[in-house]
Tab-separated table of C-alpha atoms in Angstrom:
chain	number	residue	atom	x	y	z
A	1	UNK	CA	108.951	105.935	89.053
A	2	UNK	CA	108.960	106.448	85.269
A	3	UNK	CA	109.703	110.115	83.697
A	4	UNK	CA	109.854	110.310	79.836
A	5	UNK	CA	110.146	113.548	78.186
A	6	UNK	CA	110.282	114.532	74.807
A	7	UNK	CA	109.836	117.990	73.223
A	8	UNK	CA	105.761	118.978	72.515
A	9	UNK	CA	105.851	119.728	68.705
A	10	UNK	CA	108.355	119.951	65.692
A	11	UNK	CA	108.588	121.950	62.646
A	12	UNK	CA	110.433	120.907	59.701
A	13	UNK	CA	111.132	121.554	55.812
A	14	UNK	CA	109.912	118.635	53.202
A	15	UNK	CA	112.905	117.069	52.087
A	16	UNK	CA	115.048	117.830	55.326
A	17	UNK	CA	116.374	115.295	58.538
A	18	UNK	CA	114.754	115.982	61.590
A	19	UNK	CA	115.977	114.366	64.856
A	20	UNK	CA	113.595	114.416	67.670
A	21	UNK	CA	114.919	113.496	71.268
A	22	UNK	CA	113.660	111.435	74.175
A	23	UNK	CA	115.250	111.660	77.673
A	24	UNK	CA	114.021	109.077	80.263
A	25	UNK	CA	114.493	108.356	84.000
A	26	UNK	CA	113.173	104.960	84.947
A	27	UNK	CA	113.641	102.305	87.929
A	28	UNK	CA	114.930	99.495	85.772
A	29	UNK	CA	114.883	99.247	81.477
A	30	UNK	CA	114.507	97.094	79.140
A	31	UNK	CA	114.134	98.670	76.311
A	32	UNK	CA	112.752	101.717	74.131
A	33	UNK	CA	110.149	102.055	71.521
A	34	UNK	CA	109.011	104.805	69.148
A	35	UNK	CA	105.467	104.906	67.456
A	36	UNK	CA	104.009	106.943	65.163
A	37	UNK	CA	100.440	108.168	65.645
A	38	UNK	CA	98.606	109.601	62.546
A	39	UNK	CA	95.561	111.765	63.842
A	40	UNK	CA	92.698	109.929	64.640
A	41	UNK	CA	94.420	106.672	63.631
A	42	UNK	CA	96.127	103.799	65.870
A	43	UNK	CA	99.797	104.587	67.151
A	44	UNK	CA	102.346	102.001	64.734
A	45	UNK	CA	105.417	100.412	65.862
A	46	UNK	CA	108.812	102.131	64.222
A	47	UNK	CA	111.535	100.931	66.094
A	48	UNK	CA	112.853	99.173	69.038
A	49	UNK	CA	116.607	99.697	70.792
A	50	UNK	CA	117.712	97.014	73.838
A	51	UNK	CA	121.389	97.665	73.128
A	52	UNK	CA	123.510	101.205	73.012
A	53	UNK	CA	124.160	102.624	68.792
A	54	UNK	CA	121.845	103.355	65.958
A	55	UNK	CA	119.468	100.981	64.394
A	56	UNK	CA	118.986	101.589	61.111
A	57	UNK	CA	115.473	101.246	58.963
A	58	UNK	CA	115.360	102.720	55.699
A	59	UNK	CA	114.191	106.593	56.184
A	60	UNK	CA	114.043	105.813	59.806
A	61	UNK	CA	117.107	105.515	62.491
A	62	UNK	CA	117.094	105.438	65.903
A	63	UNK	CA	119.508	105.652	68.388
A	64	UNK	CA	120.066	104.706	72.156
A	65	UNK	CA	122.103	105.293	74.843
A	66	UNK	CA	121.330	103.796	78.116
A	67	UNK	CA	123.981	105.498	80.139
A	68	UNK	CA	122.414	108.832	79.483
A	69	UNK	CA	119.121	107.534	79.295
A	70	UNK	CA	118.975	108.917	76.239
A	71	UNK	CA	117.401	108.483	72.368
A	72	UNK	CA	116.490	109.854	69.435
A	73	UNK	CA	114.220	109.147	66.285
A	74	UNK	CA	116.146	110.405	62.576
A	75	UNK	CA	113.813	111.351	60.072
A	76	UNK	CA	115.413	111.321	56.564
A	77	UNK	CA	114.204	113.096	53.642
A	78	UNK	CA	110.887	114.264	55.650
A	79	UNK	CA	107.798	113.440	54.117
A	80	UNK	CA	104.300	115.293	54.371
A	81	UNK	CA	102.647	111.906	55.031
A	82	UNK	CA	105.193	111.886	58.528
A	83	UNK	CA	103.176	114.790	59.639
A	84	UNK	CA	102.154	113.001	63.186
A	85	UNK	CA	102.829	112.558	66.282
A	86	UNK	CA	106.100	110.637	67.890
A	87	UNK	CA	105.953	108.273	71.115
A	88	UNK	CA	108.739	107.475	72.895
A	89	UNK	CA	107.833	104.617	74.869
A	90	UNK	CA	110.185	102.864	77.584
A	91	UNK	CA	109.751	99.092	79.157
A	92	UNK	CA	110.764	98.359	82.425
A	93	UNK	CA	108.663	95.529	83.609
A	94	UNK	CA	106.741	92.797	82.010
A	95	UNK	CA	104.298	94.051	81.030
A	96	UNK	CA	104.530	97.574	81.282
A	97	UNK	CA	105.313	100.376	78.099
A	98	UNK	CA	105.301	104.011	80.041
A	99	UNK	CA	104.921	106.130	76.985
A	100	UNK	CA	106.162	110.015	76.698
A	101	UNK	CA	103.533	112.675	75.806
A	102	UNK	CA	104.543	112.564	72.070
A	103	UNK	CA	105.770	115.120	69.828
A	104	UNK	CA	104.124	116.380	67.077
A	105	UNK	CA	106.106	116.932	63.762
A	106	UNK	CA	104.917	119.164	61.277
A	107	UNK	CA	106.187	118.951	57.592
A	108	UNK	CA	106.069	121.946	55.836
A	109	UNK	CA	106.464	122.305	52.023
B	1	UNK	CA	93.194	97.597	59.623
B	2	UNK	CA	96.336	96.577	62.101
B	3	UNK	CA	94.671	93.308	63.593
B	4	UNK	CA	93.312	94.717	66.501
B	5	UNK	CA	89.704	96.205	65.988
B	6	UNK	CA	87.963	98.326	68.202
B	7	UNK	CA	84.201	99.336	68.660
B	8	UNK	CA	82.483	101.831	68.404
B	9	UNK	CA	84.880	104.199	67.051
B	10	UNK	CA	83.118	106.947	68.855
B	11	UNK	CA	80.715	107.335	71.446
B	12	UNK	CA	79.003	109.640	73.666
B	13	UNK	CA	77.105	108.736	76.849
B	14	UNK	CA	75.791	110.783	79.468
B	15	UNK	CA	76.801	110.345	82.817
B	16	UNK	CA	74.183	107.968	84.182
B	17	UNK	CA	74.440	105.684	81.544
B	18	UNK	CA	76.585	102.649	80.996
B	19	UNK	CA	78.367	101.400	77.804
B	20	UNK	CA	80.936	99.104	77.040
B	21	UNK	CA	83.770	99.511	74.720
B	22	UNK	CA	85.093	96.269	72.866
B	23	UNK	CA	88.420	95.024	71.343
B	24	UNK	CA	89.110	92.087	69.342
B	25	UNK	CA	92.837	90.977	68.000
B	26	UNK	CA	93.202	88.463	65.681
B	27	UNK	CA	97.369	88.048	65.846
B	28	UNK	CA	97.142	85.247	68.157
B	29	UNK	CA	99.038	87.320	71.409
B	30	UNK	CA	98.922	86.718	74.866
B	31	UNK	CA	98.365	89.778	76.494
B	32	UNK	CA	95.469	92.508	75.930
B	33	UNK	CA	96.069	95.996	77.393
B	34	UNK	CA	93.697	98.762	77.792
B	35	UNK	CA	95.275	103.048	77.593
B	36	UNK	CA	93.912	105.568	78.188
B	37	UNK	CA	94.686	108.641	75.828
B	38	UNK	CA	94.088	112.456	76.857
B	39	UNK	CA	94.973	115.916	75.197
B	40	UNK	CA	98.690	116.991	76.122
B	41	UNK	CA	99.004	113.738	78.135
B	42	UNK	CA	101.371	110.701	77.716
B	43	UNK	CA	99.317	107.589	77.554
B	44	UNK	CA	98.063	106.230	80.417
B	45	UNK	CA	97.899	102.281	81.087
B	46	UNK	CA	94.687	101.536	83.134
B	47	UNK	CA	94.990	97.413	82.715
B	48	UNK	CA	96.855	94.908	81.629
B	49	UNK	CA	95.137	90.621	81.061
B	50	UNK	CA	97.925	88.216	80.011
B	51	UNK	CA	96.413	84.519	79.155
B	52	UNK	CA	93.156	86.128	80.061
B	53	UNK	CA	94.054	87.069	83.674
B	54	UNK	CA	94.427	90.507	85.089
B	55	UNK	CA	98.475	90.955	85.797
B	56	UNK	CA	98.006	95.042	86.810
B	57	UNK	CA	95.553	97.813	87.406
B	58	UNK	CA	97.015	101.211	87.817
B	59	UNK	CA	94.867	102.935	90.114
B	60	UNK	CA	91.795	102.925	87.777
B	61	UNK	CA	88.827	104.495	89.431
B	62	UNK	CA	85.704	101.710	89.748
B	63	UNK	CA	83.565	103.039	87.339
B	64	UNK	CA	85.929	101.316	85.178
B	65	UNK	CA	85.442	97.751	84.912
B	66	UNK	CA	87.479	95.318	82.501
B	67	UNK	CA	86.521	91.540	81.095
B	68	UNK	CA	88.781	89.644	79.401
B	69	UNK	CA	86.927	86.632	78.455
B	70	UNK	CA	88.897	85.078	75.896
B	71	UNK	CA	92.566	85.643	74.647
B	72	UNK	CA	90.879	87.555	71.798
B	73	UNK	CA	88.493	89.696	73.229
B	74	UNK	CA	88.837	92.796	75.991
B	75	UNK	CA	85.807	94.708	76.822
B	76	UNK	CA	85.774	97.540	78.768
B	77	UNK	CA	82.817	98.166	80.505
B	78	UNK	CA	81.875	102.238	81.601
B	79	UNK	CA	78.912	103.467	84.480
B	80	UNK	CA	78.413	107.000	85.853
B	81	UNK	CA	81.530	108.152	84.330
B	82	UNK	CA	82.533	111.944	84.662
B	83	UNK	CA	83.339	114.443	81.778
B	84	UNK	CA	86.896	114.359	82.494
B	85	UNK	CA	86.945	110.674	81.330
B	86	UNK	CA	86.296	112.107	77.775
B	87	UNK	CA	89.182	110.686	75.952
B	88	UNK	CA	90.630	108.100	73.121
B	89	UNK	CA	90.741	104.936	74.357
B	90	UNK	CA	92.946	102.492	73.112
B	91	UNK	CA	93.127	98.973	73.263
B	92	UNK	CA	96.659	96.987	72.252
B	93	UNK	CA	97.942	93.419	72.445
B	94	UNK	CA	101.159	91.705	72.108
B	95	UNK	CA	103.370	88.399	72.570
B	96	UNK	CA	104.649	87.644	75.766
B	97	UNK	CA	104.569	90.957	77.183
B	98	UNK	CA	106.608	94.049	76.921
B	99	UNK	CA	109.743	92.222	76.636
B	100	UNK	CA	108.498	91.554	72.255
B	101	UNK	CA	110.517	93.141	70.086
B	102	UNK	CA	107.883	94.567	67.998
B	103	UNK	CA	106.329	96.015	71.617
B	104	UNK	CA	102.270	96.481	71.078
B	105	UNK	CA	100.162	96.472	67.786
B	106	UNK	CA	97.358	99.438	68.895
B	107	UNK	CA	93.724	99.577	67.731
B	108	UNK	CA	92.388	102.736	66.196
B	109	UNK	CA	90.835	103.272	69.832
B	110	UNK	CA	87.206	105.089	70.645
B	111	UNK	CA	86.990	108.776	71.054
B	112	UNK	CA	84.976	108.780	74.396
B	113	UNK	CA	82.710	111.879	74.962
B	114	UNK	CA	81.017	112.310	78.630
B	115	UNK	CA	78.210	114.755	78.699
């Protein structure tokens, strides 16, 4: 089976880094996506890690490690338009993306 | 507007009557995927269609009823549904599966109320 969990909601200061985790347990992997989901709006691809180390993406890093089935999402110099909602997301299978129940950042001034 | 478009955006039906929710994509992908979104849950995949044919269906109750007619188009059809199928439903595709790097482009999905 597939168990993804991420912390339920965030708080953090405009300006700041926020790091937001994702733990997973999962019969076979291929990979790991985040998304962002805007309220209301369509989830968007951020990032995607096969191999172990950080992948960097201007504001946005994130960072695997497949031994400790283990990732996170950096948020750099926070936004209040990346008020939303974070999905970790982890494939296994062909066609399969078993998704985490999100967190929810808020950016406060 | 992310290529894949969804419609309505919202509905509400009763439970006796039957709808059907529609997704077109026009990125040229393989594979068509309906979820299933609910309050404090993770997403839920109900189907999958690659080249048009069903690959998986998780345990989707009947009343649920995909069509994939074309590579472009995914309709999900709804009868007698319950209020606890009230929920954002979201429709995604991609290339070749899960195995993409850029993993599913989403729709904006259809907020789903059952009364």
């Amino acid at each position: 089976g597939q168990n993804i969990d991420q912390p339920t909601e965030m708080t953090a200061t405009e300006g700041a880094i926020v790091q937001i985790n994702c733990t997973y347990q999962t019969s076979g992997f291929n990979g790991l996506f985040w998304y962002q989901q805007h309220a209301g709006e369509a989830p968007t691809f951020l990032s995607y890690n096969v191999l172990d180390g950080l992948e960097e993406k201007g504001r946005f890093s994130s960072f695997l490690s497949r031994s400790k089935g283990y990732s996170y999402l950096l948020l750099k110099e926070l936004q209040m338009k990346d008020s939303a909602s974070y999905l970790c997301a982890v494939t296994a299978g062909s066609y399969q993306l078993t998704f985490g129940k999100g967190t929810k950042l808020s950016v406060i001034p | 507007e992310t290529g894949v478009t969804q419609t309505p955006r919202h509905l509400v039906m009763g439970m006796t009557n039957k709808k059907s929710l529609k997704c077109e994509q026009h990125l040229g992908h393989n594979a068509m995927y309906w979820y299933k979104q609910s309050a404090k849950k993770p997403l839920e995949l109900m189907f999958v269609y690659s080249l048009e044919e069903r690959v998986e269906n998780n345990s989707v109750p009947s009343r649920f009823s995909p069509e994939c007619p074309n590579s472009s188009h995914l309709f999900l059809h709804l009868h007698t549904l319950q209020p606890e199928d009230s929920a954002l439903y979201l429709c995604a595709s991609s290339q070749d599966g899960s195995r993409s790097n850029y993993g599913y482009t989403f729709g904006s999905g259809t907020r789903l109320t059952v009364v």
